[in-house]
PDB file of C-alpha atoms in Angstrom:
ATOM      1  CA  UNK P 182     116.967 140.070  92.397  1.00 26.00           C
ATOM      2  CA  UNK P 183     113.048 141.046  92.164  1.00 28.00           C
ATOM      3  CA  UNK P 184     110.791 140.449  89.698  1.00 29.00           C
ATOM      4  CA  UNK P 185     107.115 141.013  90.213  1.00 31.00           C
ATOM      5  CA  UNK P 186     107.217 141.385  93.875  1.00 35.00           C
ATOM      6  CA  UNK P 187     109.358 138.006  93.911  1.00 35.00           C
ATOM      7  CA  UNK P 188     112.522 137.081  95.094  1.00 34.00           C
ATOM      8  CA  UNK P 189     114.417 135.351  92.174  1.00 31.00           C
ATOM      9  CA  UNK P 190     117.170 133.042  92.333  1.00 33.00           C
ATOM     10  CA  UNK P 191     119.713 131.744  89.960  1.00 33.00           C
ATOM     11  CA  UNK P 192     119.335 127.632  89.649  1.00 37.00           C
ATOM     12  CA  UNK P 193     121.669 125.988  87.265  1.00 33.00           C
ATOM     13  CA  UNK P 194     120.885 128.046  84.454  1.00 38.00           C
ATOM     14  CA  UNK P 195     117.886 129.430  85.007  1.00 42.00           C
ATOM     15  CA  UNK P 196     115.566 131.822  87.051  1.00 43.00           C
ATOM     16  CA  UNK P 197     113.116 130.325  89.844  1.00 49.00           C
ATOM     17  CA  UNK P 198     111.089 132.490  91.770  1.00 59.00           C
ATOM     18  CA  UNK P 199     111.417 132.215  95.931  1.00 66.00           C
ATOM     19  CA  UNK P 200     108.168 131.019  97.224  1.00 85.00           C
ATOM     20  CA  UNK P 201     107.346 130.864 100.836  1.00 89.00           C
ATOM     21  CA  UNK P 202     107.171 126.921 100.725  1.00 90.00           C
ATOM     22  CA  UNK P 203     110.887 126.811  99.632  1.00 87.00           C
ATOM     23  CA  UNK P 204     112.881 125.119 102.598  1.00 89.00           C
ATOM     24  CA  UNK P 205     113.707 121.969 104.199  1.00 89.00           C
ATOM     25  CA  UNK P 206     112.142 120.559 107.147  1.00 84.00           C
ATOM     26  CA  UNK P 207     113.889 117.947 109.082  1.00 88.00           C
ATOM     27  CA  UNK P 208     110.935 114.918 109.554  1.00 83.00           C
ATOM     28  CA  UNK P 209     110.877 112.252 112.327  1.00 85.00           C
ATOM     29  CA  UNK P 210     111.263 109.691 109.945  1.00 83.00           C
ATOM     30  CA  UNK P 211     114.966 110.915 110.298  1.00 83.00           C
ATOM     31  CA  UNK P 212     114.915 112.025 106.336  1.00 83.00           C
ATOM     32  CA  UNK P 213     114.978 115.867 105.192  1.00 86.00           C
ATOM     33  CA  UNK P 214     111.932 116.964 103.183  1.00 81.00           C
ATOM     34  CA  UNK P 215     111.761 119.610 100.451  1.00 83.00           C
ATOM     35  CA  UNK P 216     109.142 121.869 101.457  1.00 82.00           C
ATOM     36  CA  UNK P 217     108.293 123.689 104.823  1.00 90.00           C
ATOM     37  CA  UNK P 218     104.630 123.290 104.072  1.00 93.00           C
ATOM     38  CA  UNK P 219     104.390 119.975 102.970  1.00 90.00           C
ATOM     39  CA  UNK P 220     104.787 118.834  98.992  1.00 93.00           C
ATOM     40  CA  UNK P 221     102.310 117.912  96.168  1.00 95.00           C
ATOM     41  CA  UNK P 222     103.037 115.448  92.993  1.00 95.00           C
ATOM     42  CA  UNK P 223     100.628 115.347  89.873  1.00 97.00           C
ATOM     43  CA  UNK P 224     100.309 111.514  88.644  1.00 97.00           C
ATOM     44  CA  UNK P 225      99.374 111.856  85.220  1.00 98.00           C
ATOM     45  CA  UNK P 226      97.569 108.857  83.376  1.00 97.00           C
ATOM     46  CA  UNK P 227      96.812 108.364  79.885  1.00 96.00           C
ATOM     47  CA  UNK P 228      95.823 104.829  78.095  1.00 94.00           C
ATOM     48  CA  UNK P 229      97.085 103.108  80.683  1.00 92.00           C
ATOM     49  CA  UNK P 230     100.590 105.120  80.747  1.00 96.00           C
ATOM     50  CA  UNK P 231     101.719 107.437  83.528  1.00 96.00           C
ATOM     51  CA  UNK P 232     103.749 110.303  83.017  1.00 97.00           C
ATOM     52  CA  UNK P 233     107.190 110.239  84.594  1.00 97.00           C
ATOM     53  CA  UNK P 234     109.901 112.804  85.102  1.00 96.00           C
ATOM     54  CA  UNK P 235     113.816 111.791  84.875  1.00 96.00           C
ATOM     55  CA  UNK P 236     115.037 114.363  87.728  1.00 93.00           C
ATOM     56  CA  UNK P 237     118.276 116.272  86.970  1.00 92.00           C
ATOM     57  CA  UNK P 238     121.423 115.126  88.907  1.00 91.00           C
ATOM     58  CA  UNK P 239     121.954 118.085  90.680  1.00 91.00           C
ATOM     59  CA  UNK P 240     118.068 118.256  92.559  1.00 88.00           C
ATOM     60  CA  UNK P 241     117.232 116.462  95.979  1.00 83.00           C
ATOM     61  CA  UNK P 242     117.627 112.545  95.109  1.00 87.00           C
ATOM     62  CA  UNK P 243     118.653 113.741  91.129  1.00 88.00           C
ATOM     63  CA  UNK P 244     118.896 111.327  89.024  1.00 94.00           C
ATOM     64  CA  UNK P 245     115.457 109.102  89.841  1.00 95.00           C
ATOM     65  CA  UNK P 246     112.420 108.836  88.680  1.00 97.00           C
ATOM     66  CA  UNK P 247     109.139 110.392  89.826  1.00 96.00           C
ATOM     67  CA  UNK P 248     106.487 112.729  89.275  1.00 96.00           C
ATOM     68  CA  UNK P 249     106.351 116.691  88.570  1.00 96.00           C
ATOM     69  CA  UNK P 250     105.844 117.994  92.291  1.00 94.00           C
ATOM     70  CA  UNK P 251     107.212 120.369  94.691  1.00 92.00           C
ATOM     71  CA  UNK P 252     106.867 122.344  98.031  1.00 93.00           C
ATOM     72  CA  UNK P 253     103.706 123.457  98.603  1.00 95.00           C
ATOM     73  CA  UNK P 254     102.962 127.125  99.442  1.00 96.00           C
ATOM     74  CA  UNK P 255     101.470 128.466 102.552  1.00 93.00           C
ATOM     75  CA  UNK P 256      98.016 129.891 100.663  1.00 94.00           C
ATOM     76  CA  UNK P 257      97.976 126.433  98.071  1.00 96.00           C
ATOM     77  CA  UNK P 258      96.126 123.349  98.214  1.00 96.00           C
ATOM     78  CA  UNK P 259      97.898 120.687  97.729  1.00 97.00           C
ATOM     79  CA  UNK P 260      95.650 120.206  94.102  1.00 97.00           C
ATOM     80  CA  UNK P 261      97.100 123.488  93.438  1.00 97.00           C
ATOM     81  CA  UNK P 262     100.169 123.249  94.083  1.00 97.00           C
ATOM     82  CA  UNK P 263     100.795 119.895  92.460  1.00 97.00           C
ATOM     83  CA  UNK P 264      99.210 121.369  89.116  1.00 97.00           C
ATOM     84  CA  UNK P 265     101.450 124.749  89.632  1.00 97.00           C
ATOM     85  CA  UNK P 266     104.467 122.256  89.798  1.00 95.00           C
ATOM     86  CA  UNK P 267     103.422 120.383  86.637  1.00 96.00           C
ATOM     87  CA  UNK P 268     102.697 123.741  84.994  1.00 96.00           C
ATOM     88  CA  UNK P 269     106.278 124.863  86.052  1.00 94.00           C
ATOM     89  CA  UNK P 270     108.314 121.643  85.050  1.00 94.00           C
ATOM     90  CA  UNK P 271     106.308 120.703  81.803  1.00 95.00           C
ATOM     91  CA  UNK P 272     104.582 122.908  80.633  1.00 95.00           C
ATOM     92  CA  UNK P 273     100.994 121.259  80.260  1.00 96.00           C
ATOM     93  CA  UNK P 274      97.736 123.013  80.092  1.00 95.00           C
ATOM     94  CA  UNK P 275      95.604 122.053  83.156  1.00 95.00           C
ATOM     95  CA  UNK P 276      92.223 122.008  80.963  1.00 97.00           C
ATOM     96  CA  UNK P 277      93.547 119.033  79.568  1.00 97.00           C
ATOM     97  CA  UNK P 278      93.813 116.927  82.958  1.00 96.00           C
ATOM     98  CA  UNK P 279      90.934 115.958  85.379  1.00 97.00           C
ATOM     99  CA  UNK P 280      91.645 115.401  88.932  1.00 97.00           C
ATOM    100  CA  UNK P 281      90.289 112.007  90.283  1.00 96.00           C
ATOM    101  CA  UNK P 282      92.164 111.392  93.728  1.00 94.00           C
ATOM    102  CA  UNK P 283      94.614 112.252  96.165  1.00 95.00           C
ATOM    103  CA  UNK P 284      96.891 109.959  98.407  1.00 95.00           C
ATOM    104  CA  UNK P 285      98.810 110.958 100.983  1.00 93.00           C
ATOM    105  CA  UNK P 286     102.087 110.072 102.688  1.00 90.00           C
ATOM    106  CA  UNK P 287     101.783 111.580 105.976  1.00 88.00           C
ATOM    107  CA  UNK P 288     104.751 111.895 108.276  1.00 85.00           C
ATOM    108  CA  UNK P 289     102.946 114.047 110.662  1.00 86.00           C
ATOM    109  CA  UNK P 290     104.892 116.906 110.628  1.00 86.00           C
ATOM    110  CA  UNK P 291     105.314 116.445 106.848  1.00 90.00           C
ATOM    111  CA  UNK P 292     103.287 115.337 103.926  1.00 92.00           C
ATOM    112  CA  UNK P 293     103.608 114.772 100.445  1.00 93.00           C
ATOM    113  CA  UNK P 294     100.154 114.683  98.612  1.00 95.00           C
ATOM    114  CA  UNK P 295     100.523 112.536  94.991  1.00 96.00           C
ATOM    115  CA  UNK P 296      97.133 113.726  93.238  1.00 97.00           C
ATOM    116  CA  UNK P 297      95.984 111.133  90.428  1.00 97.00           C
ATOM    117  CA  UNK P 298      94.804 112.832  87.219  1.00 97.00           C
ATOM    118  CA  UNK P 299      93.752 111.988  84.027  1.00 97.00           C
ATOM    119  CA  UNK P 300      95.393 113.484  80.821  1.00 97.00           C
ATOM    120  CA  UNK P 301      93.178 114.084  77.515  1.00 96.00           C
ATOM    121  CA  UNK P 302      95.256 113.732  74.295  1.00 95.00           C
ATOM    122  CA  UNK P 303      95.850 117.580  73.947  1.00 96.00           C
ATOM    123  CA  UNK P 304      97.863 117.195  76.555  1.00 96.00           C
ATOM    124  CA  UNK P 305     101.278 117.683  75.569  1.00 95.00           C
ATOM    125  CA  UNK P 306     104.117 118.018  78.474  1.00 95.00           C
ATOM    126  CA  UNK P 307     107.672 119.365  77.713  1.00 93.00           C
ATOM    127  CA  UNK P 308     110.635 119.866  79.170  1.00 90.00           C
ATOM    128  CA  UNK P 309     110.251 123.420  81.165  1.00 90.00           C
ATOM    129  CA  UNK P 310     113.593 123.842  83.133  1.00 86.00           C
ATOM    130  CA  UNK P 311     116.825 122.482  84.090  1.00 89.00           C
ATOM    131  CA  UNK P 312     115.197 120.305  86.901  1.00 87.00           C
ATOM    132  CA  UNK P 313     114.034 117.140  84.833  1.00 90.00           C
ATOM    133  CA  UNK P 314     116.261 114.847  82.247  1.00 93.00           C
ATOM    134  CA  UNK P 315     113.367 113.618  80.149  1.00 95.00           C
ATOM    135  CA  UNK P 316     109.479 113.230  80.569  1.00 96.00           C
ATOM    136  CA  UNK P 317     108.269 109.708  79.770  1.00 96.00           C
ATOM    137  CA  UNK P 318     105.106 107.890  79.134  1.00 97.00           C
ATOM    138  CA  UNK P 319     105.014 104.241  80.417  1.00 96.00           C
ATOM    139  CA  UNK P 320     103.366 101.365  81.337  1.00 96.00           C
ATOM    140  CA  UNK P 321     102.083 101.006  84.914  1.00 93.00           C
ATOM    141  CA  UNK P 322     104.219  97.603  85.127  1.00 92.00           C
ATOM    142  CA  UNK P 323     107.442  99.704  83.958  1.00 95.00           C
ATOM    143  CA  UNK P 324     108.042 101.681  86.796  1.00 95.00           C
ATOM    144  CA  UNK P 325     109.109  99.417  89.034  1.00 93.00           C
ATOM    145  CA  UNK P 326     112.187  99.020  86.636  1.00 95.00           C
ATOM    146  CA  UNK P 327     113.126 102.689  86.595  1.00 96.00           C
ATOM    147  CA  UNK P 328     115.358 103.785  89.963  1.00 96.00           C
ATOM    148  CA  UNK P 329     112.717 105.651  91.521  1.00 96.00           C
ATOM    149  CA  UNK P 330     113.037 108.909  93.635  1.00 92.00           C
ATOM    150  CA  UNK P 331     112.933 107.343  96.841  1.00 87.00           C
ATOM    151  CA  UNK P 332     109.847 108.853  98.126  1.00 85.00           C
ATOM    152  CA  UNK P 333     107.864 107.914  95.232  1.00 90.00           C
ATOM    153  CA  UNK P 334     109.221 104.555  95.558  1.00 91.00           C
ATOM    154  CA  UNK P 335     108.053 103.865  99.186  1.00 88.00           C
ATOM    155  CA  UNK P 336     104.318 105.572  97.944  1.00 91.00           C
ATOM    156  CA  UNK P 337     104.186 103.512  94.373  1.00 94.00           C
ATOM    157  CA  UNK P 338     102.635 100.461  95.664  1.00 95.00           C
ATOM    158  CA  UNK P 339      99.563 102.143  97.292  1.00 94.00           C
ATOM    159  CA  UNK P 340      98.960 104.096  94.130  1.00 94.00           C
ATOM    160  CA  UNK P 341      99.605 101.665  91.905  1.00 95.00           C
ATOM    161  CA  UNK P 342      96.610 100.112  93.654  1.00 94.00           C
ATOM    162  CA  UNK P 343      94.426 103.142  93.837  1.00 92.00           C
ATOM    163  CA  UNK P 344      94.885 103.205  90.195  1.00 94.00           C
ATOM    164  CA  UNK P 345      94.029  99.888  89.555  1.00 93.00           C
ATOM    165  CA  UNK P 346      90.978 100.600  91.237  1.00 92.00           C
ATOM    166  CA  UNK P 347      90.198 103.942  89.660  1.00 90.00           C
ATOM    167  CA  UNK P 348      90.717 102.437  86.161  1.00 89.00           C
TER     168      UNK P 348
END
């Protein structure tokens, strides 16, 4: 089906537009990646709380926890893209963040790009589709004991000390 010049798709209940990031790659690291571009996160943090998502069983490694993210588009930065994703899968307003910092996990032929943010208190995220359980605020030291996407995992304890530094 088209819809404004895209190519829409029917995903467990709802309509996603095709973008031309959509796609695995298969990565050296031996581990398929979503996104043939590369893929950006948004790391929300608020009062010393990060925002997490509860991924839907049915996604890529459902069932974990992590941050809104996604494939990255040919013509997107990975800023942008990470903020599209967050748009798409909560619904927040970017006016209310401020981007601080980016770290990246770079397999060479892949990356994933987790850009650190700050939230003001208008900020107000939502469930937006069928691809997250729940949205949660929590304590830095409560992540580590949530099962965490497996990615974000391997990436939390550089982060975790970027923030630390950063705030």
């Amino acid at each position: 089906m088209l819809c404004c010049g895209k190519r829409l798709s029917v995903a467990q209940g709802g309509l996603m537009a095709h973008r031309d990031g959509d796609g695995w790659v298969q990565c050296r690291c031996g581990n398929k990646h979503w996104g043939l571009h590369g893929a950006a996160g948004l790391l929300l943090v608020r009062d010393g709380t990060l925002l997490l998502q509860h991924r839907s069983q049915w996604v890529h490694n459902g069932d974990t926890w992590g941050i809104p993210g996604g494939a990255r588009d040919s013509h997107e930065t990975p800023i942008e893209a990470a903020i599209r994703e967050a748009i798409e899968e909560t619904g927040i307003e970017s006016e209310h963040l401020r981007v601080h910092m980016t770290h990246t996990d770079d397999h060479i032929d892949w990356r994933y790009d987790t850009i650190v943010a700050t939230a003001t208190a208008e900020l107000i995220p939502h469930q937006m589709n069928a691809e997250s359980q729940e949205l949660r605020w929590l304590e830095w030291d409560a992540v580590n004991s949530m099962l965490l996407h497996p990615s974000f995992a391997k990436s939390w304890p550089a982060v975790k000390s970027i923030l630390i530094e950063l705030f």
